[in-house]
Amino acid sequence: EPWRMAAAVLFQLGRGDEIAQRFSGQPGAQTVEAMLQRNLNCPITSSTGRLFDAAAGLLGVNEIQAFEAQAAIRLQELAQRHGQVAPLEDGWRITEDGVLDFSPLLAELADCRDAGHGAALFHATLAAGLAEWVGRAARRCNIPDIALGGGCFYNSILLGSLSEKLSEQGLRALTAQQMQPGDSAISLGQAWVALQSIKKHKPGEPEQNVGRA
């Protein structure tokens, strides 16, 4: 239910009093507002997918999904129809401890009345912010190759734009080739890492906890 992510963003922006009226069509709006005020069952997420949900909810393009990723697909369709726009200036910030924060972008979307423009602005700013964030980390750790994985990279706009921006920084974007980039490929990667750990295990030594895919 993307409207819930949008409600959480409004609360984080200090606009929690707008939730009940803005999502008056949702019977749980007042309850969600009260939960946010009390920080009750409101875990923090860093998922890019939830960022898409928040954007869709704020723009009013998809409050409740009929199928998985419907909100993200709707945003991509609107952005493609609208055409490219420049990223929002100062639409993100990177904190001293390396956290990428798109609150300025979300605040802009909360007041956007043109869903097509908002969707295009979201994609452009998301790619620009990710590129700067990843670039900083890559330079700090001297890493030339960046693996782009996760369900958000089904999105051709984000995948293409981010890959291009990383290339401009001299970084090589590794993208899904033989599998789709979502959970199945991530699980396969986790299994591969676990296998390498098992191979390194020496006979006679206690087995290490290699985790689960």
PDB file of C-alpha atoms in Angstrom:
ATOM      1  CA  GLU A   1       0.000   0.000   0.000  1.00  0.00           C
ATOM      2  CA  PRO A   2       2.153   2.889  -1.266  1.00  0.00           C
ATOM      3  CA  TRP A   3      -0.019   5.473   0.478  1.00  0.00           C
ATOM      4  CA  ARG A   4       1.405   4.229   3.793  1.00  0.00           C
ATOM      5  CA  MET A   5       4.952   5.007   2.649  1.00  0.00           C
ATOM      6  CA  ALA A   6       3.774   8.425   1.493  1.00  0.00           C
ATOM      7  CA  ALA A   7       2.170   8.983   4.889  1.00  0.00           C
ATOM      8  CA  ALA A   8       5.435   8.069   6.611  1.00  0.00           C
ATOM      9  CA  VAL A   9       7.294  10.570   4.424  1.00  0.00           C
ATOM     10  CA  LEU A  10       4.823  13.322   5.247  1.00  0.00           C
ATOM     11  CA  PHE A  11       5.281  12.596   8.943  1.00  0.00           C
ATOM     12  CA  GLN A  12       9.069  12.660   8.568  1.00  0.00           C
ATOM     13  CA  LEU A  13       8.794  16.014   6.804  1.00  0.00           C
ATOM     14  CA  GLY A  14       6.841  17.436   9.737  1.00  0.00           C
ATOM     15  CA  ARG A  15       3.556  17.332   7.818  1.00  0.00           C
ATOM     16  CA  GLY A  16       1.851  14.495   9.658  1.00  0.00           C
ATOM     17  CA  ASP A  17      -1.300  16.554  10.125  1.00  0.00           C
ATOM     18  CA  GLU A  18      -1.942  16.204   6.369  1.00  0.00           C
ATOM     19  CA  ILE A  19      -2.142  12.414   6.415  1.00  0.00           C
ATOM     20  CA  ALA A  20      -5.780  11.867   7.409  1.00  0.00           C
ATOM     21  CA  GLN A  21      -7.135  14.423   4.943  1.00  0.00           C
ATOM     22  CA  ARG A  22      -4.776  13.577   2.092  1.00  0.00           C
ATOM     23  CA  PHE A  23      -5.560   9.866   2.284  1.00  0.00           C
ATOM     24  CA  SER A  24      -9.152  10.202   3.466  1.00  0.00           C
ATOM     25  CA  GLY A  25     -10.173   7.431   1.075  1.00  0.00           C
ATOM     26  CA  GLN A  26      -8.109   4.944   3.060  1.00  0.00           C
ATOM     27  CA  PRO A  27      -9.887   3.645   6.180  1.00  0.00           C
ATOM     28  CA  GLY A  28      -6.592   3.212   8.045  1.00  0.00           C
ATOM     29  CA  ALA A  29      -5.272   6.744   7.516  1.00  0.00           C
ATOM     30  CA  GLN A  30      -5.984   8.017  11.024  1.00  0.00           C
ATOM     31  CA  THR A  31      -4.594   4.828  12.533  1.00  0.00           C
ATOM     32  CA  VAL A  32      -1.372   5.130  10.541  1.00  0.00           C
ATOM     33  CA  GLU A  33      -1.011   8.758  11.617  1.00  0.00           C
ATOM     34  CA  ALA A  34      -1.398   7.730  15.260  1.00  0.00           C
ATOM     35  CA  MET A  35       1.121   4.884  14.836  1.00  0.00           C
ATOM     36  CA  LEU A  36       3.673   7.270  13.355  1.00  0.00           C
ATOM     37  CA  GLN A  37       3.182   9.745  16.179  1.00  0.00           C
ATOM     38  CA  ARG A  38       3.792   6.975  18.725  1.00  0.00           C
ATOM     39  CA  ASN A  39       6.476   5.231  16.638  1.00  0.00           C
ATOM     40  CA  LEU A  40       4.449   2.042  17.010  1.00  0.00           C
ATOM     41  CA  ASN A  41       5.327  -0.801  14.614  1.00  0.00           C
ATOM     42  CA  CYS A  42       7.041   1.633  12.250  1.00  0.00           C
ATOM     43  CA  PRO A  43      10.372   0.009  11.304  1.00  0.00           C
ATOM     44  CA  ILE A  44      12.885   1.978   9.254  1.00  0.00           C
ATOM     45  CA  THR A  45      13.583   0.803   5.697  1.00  0.00           C
ATOM     46  CA  SER A  46      16.395   1.599   3.259  1.00  0.00           C
ATOM     47  CA  SER A  47      14.761  -0.181   0.299  1.00  0.00           C
ATOM     48  CA  THR A  48      14.740   1.650  -3.033  1.00  0.00           C
ATOM     49  CA  GLY A  49      11.490  -0.133  -3.777  1.00  0.00           C
ATOM     50  CA  ARG A  50       9.850   1.615  -0.847  1.00  0.00           C
ATOM     51  CA  LEU A  51      11.198   4.908  -2.184  1.00  0.00           C
ATOM     52  CA  PHE A  52       9.306   4.217  -5.420  1.00  0.00           C
ATOM     53  CA  ASP A  53       6.203   3.440  -3.362  1.00  0.00           C
ATOM     54  CA  ALA A  54       6.504   6.704  -1.445  1.00  0.00           C
ATOM     55  CA  ALA A  55       6.869   8.694  -4.667  1.00  0.00           C
ATOM     56  CA  ALA A  56       3.829   6.997  -6.217  1.00  0.00           C
ATOM     57  CA  GLY A  57       1.775   7.649  -3.102  1.00  0.00           C
ATOM     58  CA  LEU A  58       2.804  11.302  -2.875  1.00  0.00           C
ATOM     59  CA  LEU A  59       2.014  11.886  -6.563  1.00  0.00           C
ATOM     60  CA  GLY A  60      -1.340  10.115  -6.190  1.00  0.00           C
ATOM     61  CA  VAL A  61      -0.674   7.692  -9.030  1.00  0.00           C
ATOM     62  CA  ASN A  62      -1.016   4.482  -7.034  1.00  0.00           C
ATOM     63  CA  GLU A  63      -2.207   4.320  -3.437  1.00  0.00           C
ATOM     64  CA  ILE A  64      -2.921   0.564  -3.287  1.00  0.00           C
ATOM     65  CA  GLN A  65      -1.211  -1.924  -5.594  1.00  0.00           C
ATOM     66  CA  ALA A  66      -3.181  -4.623  -7.365  1.00  0.00           C
ATOM     67  CA  PHE A  67       0.036  -6.539  -8.044  1.00  0.00           C
ATOM     68  CA  GLU A  68       3.675  -6.368  -6.978  1.00  0.00           C
ATOM     69  CA  ALA A  69       5.661  -3.387  -8.329  1.00  0.00           C
ATOM     70  CA  GLN A  70       2.542  -1.791  -9.843  1.00  0.00           C
ATOM     71  CA  ALA A  71       3.484   1.575  -8.333  1.00  0.00           C
ATOM     72  CA  ALA A  72       7.012   1.468  -9.742  1.00  0.00           C
ATOM     73  CA  ILE A  73       5.764   0.387 -13.170  1.00  0.00           C
ATOM     74  CA  ARG A  74       3.223   3.199 -13.185  1.00  0.00           C
ATOM     75  CA  LEU A  75       5.923   5.735 -12.324  1.00  0.00           C
ATOM     76  CA  GLN A  76       8.161   4.486 -15.130  1.00  0.00           C
ATOM     77  CA  GLU A  77       5.313   4.668 -17.642  1.00  0.00           C
ATOM     78  CA  LEU A  78       4.508   8.243 -16.630  1.00  0.00           C
ATOM     79  CA  ALA A  79       8.168   9.272 -16.784  1.00  0.00           C
ATOM     80  CA  GLN A  80       8.619   7.749 -20.245  1.00  0.00           C
ATOM     81  CA  ARG A  81       5.512   9.495 -21.495  1.00  0.00           C
ATOM     82  CA  HIS A  82       6.625  12.849 -20.100  1.00  0.00           C
ATOM     83  CA  GLY A  83      10.221  12.723 -21.282  1.00  0.00           C
ATOM     84  CA  GLN A  84      13.525  13.560 -19.637  1.00  0.00           C
ATOM     85  CA  VAL A  85      13.957  16.404 -17.182  1.00  0.00           C
ATOM     86  CA  ALA A  86      16.950  17.660 -15.226  1.00  0.00           C
ATOM     87  CA  PRO A  87      17.502  16.303 -11.705  1.00  0.00           C
ATOM     88  CA  LEU A  88      16.135  18.424  -8.883  1.00  0.00           C
ATOM     89  CA  GLU A  89      18.867  20.755  -7.695  1.00  0.00           C
ATOM     90  CA  ASP A  90      19.748  19.831  -4.105  1.00  0.00           C
ATOM     91  CA  GLY A  91      17.198  17.030  -4.347  1.00  0.00           C
ATOM     92  CA  TRP A  92      19.292  14.773  -2.100  1.00  0.00           C
ATOM     93  CA  ARG A  93      21.937  14.982   0.560  1.00  0.00           C
ATOM     94  CA  ILE A  94      24.634  12.633   1.788  1.00  0.00           C
ATOM     95  CA  THR A  95      25.208  12.732   5.538  1.00  0.00           C
ATOM     96  CA  GLU A  96      28.605  12.642   7.209  1.00  0.00           C
ATOM     97  CA  ASP A  97      28.146   8.959   7.995  1.00  0.00           C
ATOM     98  CA  GLY A  98      27.372   8.145   4.349  1.00  0.00           C
ATOM     99  CA  VAL A  99      23.575   7.949   4.381  1.00  0.00           C
ATOM    100  CA  LEU A 100      21.869   8.992   1.141  1.00  0.00           C
ATOM    101  CA  ASP A 101      18.761  11.020   1.944  1.00  0.00           C
ATOM    102  CA  PHE A 102      16.157  11.912  -0.691  1.00  0.00           C
ATOM    103  CA  SER A 103      13.923  13.910   1.666  1.00  0.00           C
ATOM    104  CA  PRO A 104      14.274  17.125  -0.418  1.00  0.00           C
ATOM    105  CA  LEU A 105      13.047  15.269  -3.514  1.00  0.00           C
ATOM    106  CA  LEU A 106      10.134  13.719  -1.649  1.00  0.00           C
ATOM    107  CA  ALA A 107       9.160  17.118  -0.251  1.00  0.00           C
ATOM    108  CA  GLU A 108       9.041  18.448  -3.814  1.00  0.00           C
ATOM    109  CA  LEU A 109       6.881  15.532  -4.952  1.00  0.00           C
ATOM    110  CA  ALA A 110       4.486  16.061  -2.068  1.00  0.00           C
ATOM    111  CA  ASP A 111       3.472  19.400  -3.590  1.00  0.00           C
ATOM    112  CA  CYS A 112       3.741  18.407  -7.268  1.00  0.00           C
ATOM    113  CA  ARG A 113       0.461  18.643  -9.197  1.00  0.00           C
ATOM    114  CA  ASP A 114       1.785  17.191 -12.461  1.00  0.00           C
ATOM    115  CA  ALA A 115       2.248  13.441 -11.968  1.00  0.00           C
ATOM    116  CA  GLY A 116       4.110  13.008 -15.250  1.00  0.00           C
ATOM    117  CA  HIS A 117       6.631  15.710 -14.443  1.00  0.00           C
ATOM    118  CA  GLY A 118       6.931  14.396 -10.890  1.00  0.00           C
ATOM    119  CA  ALA A 119       7.635  10.861 -12.121  1.00  0.00           C
ATOM    120  CA  ALA A 120      10.311  12.119 -14.530  1.00  0.00           C
ATOM    121  CA  LEU A 121      11.842  14.311 -11.828  1.00  0.00           C
ATOM    122  CA  PHE A 122      11.896  11.359  -9.439  1.00  0.00           C
ATOM    123  CA  HIS A 123      13.789   9.136 -11.872  1.00  0.00           C
ATOM    124  CA  ALA A 124      16.297  11.826 -12.841  1.00  0.00           C
ATOM    125  CA  THR A 125      17.039  12.832  -9.264  1.00  0.00           C
ATOM    126  CA  LEU A 126      17.179   9.256  -7.989  1.00  0.00           C
ATOM    127  CA  ALA A 127      19.786   8.336 -10.619  1.00  0.00           C
ATOM    128  CA  ALA A 128      21.850  11.476  -9.956  1.00  0.00           C
ATOM    129  CA  GLY A 129      21.822  10.972  -6.204  1.00  0.00           C
ATOM    130  CA  LEU A 130      22.723   7.300  -6.442  1.00  0.00           C
ATOM    131  CA  ALA A 131      25.545   8.084  -8.866  1.00  0.00           C
ATOM    132  CA  GLU A 132      27.127  10.609  -6.513  1.00  0.00           C
ATOM    133  CA  TRP A 133      26.701   8.323  -3.493  1.00  0.00           C
ATOM    134  CA  VAL A 134      28.155   5.274  -5.243  1.00  0.00           C
ATOM    135  CA  GLY A 135      30.944   7.333  -6.803  1.00  0.00           C
ATOM    136  CA  ARG A 136      32.084   8.599  -3.421  1.00  0.00           C
ATOM    137  CA  ALA A 137      32.156   5.093  -1.969  1.00  0.00           C
ATOM    138  CA  ALA A 138      33.951   3.661  -5.001  1.00  0.00           C
ATOM    139  CA  ARG A 139      36.694   6.295  -4.842  1.00  0.00           C
ATOM    140  CA  ARG A 140      37.099   5.846  -1.115  1.00  0.00           C
ATOM    141  CA  CYS A 141      37.440   2.067  -1.443  1.00  0.00           C
ATOM    142  CA  ASN A 142      39.238   2.121  -4.813  1.00  0.00           C
ATOM    143  CA  ILE A 143      36.585  -0.061  -6.465  1.00  0.00           C
ATOM    144  CA  PRO A 144      36.198   0.229 -10.272  1.00  0.00           C
ATOM    145  CA  ASP A 145      33.262  -2.169 -10.787  1.00  0.00           C
ATOM    146  CA  ILE A 146      29.753  -1.583  -9.463  1.00  0.00           C
ATOM    147  CA  ALA A 147      27.167  -4.393  -9.443  1.00  0.00           C
ATOM    148  CA  LEU A 148      23.624  -3.137  -9.997  1.00  0.00           C
ATOM    149  CA  GLY A 149      21.262  -5.660  -8.437  1.00  0.00           C
ATOM    150  CA  GLY A 150      17.786  -5.688  -6.985  1.00  0.00           C
ATOM    151  CA  GLY A 151      14.262  -5.419  -8.291  1.00  0.00           C
ATOM    152  CA  CYS A 152      14.517  -1.657  -8.899  1.00  0.00           C
ATOM    153  CA  PHE A 153      16.800  -2.407 -11.850  1.00  0.00           C
ATOM    154  CA  TYR A 154      13.926  -3.887 -13.798  1.00  0.00           C
ATOM    155  CA  ASN A 155      13.327  -0.174 -14.373  1.00  0.00           C
ATOM    156  CA  SER A 156      14.993   0.659 -17.699  1.00  0.00           C
ATOM    157  CA  ILE A 157      15.127   4.412 -17.009  1.00  0.00           C
ATOM    158  CA  LEU A 158      16.972   4.007 -13.719  1.00  0.00           C
ATOM    159  CA  LEU A 159      19.243   1.280 -15.062  1.00  0.00           C
ATOM    160  CA  GLY A 160      20.239   3.227 -18.155  1.00  0.00           C
ATOM    161  CA  SER A 161      20.653   6.599 -16.473  1.00  0.00           C
ATOM    162  CA  LEU A 162      22.637   5.289 -13.510  1.00  0.00           C
ATOM    163  CA  SER A 163      24.885   3.133 -15.711  1.00  0.00           C
ATOM    164  CA  GLU A 164      25.649   6.173 -17.868  1.00  0.00           C
ATOM    165  CA  LYS A 165      26.421   8.388 -14.881  1.00  0.00           C
ATOM    166  CA  LEU A 166      28.723   5.765 -13.374  1.00  0.00           C
ATOM    167  CA  SER A 167      30.517   5.396 -16.694  1.00  0.00           C
ATOM    168  CA  GLU A 168      31.117   9.154 -16.747  1.00  0.00           C
ATOM    169  CA  GLN A 169      32.982   8.710 -13.453  1.00  0.00           C
ATOM    170  CA  GLY A 170      35.174   5.961 -14.908  1.00  0.00           C
ATOM    171  CA  LEU A 171      33.235   3.195 -13.175  1.00  0.00           C
ATOM    172  CA  ARG A 172      31.964   0.024 -14.850  1.00  0.00           C
ATOM    173  CA  ALA A 173      28.371  -0.947 -14.108  1.00  0.00           C
ATOM    174  CA  LEU A 174      27.801  -4.714 -13.963  1.00  0.00           C
ATOM    175  CA  THR A 175      24.207  -5.553 -14.884  1.00  0.00           C
ATOM    176  CA  ALA A 176      22.114  -8.716 -15.001  1.00  0.00           C
ATOM    177  CA  GLN A 177      22.716 -10.772 -18.150  1.00  0.00           C
ATOM    178  CA  GLN A 178      21.560 -14.376 -17.783  1.00  0.00           C
ATOM    179  CA  MET A 179      18.996 -13.769 -15.029  1.00  0.00           C
ATOM    180  CA  GLN A 180      16.649 -11.005 -14.011  1.00  0.00           C
ATOM    181  CA  PRO A 181      18.081  -8.574 -11.418  1.00  0.00           C
ATOM    182  CA  GLY A 182      15.557  -9.274  -8.653  1.00  0.00           C
ATOM    183  CA  ASP A 183      15.448 -11.554  -5.622  1.00  0.00           C
ATOM    184  CA  SER A 184      16.166 -14.766  -7.538  1.00  0.00           C
ATOM    185  CA  ALA A 185      19.509 -13.479  -8.819  1.00  0.00           C
ATOM    186  CA  ILE A 186      20.399 -12.004  -5.426  1.00  0.00           C
ATOM    187  CA  SER A 187      19.675 -15.374  -3.791  1.00  0.00           C
ATOM    188  CA  LEU A 188      21.870 -17.103  -6.363  1.00  0.00           C
ATOM    189  CA  GLY A 189      24.688 -14.680  -5.513  1.00  0.00           C
ATOM    190  CA  GLN A 190      24.263 -15.359  -1.817  1.00  0.00           C
ATOM    191  CA  ALA A 191      24.438 -19.100  -2.473  1.00  0.00           C
ATOM    192  CA  TRP A 192      27.632 -18.591  -4.500  1.00  0.00           C
ATOM    193  CA  VAL A 193      29.240 -16.656  -1.637  1.00  0.00           C
ATOM    194  CA  ALA A 194      28.247 -19.410   0.783  1.00  0.00           C
ATOM    195  CA  LEU A 195      29.749 -22.030  -1.536  1.00  0.00           C
ATOM    196  CA  GLN A 196      33.065 -20.185  -1.643  1.00  0.00           C
ATOM    197  CA  SER A 197      33.110 -20.136   2.157  1.00  0.00           C
ATOM    198  CA  ILE A 198      32.470 -23.886   2.270  1.00  0.00           C
ATOM    199  CA  LYS A 199      35.288 -24.534  -0.218  1.00  0.00           C
ATOM    200  CA  LYS A 200      37.692 -22.647   2.029  1.00  0.00           C
ATOM    201  CA  HIS A 201      36.785 -24.835   5.000  1.00  0.00           C
ATOM    202  CA  LYS A 202      39.677 -27.106   5.960  1.00  0.00           C
ATOM    203  CA  PRO A 203      39.055 -30.737   7.041  1.00  0.00           C
ATOM    204  CA  GLY A 204      39.132 -31.165  10.797  1.00  0.00           C
ATOM    205  CA  GLU A 205      38.167 -27.560  11.548  1.00  0.00           C
ATOM    206  CA  PRO A 206      34.708 -26.714  12.884  1.00  0.00           C
ATOM    207  CA  GLU A 207      32.319 -25.606  10.154  1.00  0.00           C
ATOM    208  CA  GLN A 208      31.684 -21.899   9.842  1.00  0.00           C
ATOM    209  CA  ASN A 209      28.248 -20.352   9.792  1.00  0.00           C
ATOM    210  CA  VAL A 210      27.998 -19.313   6.134  1.00  0.00           C
ATOM    211  CA  GLY A 211      24.476 -17.952   6.391  1.00  0.00           C
ATOM    212  CA  ARG A 212      21.489 -18.661   4.215  1.00  0.00           C
ATOM    213  CA  ALA A 213      20.498 -17.425   0.777  1.00  0.00           C
TER     214      ALA A 213
END
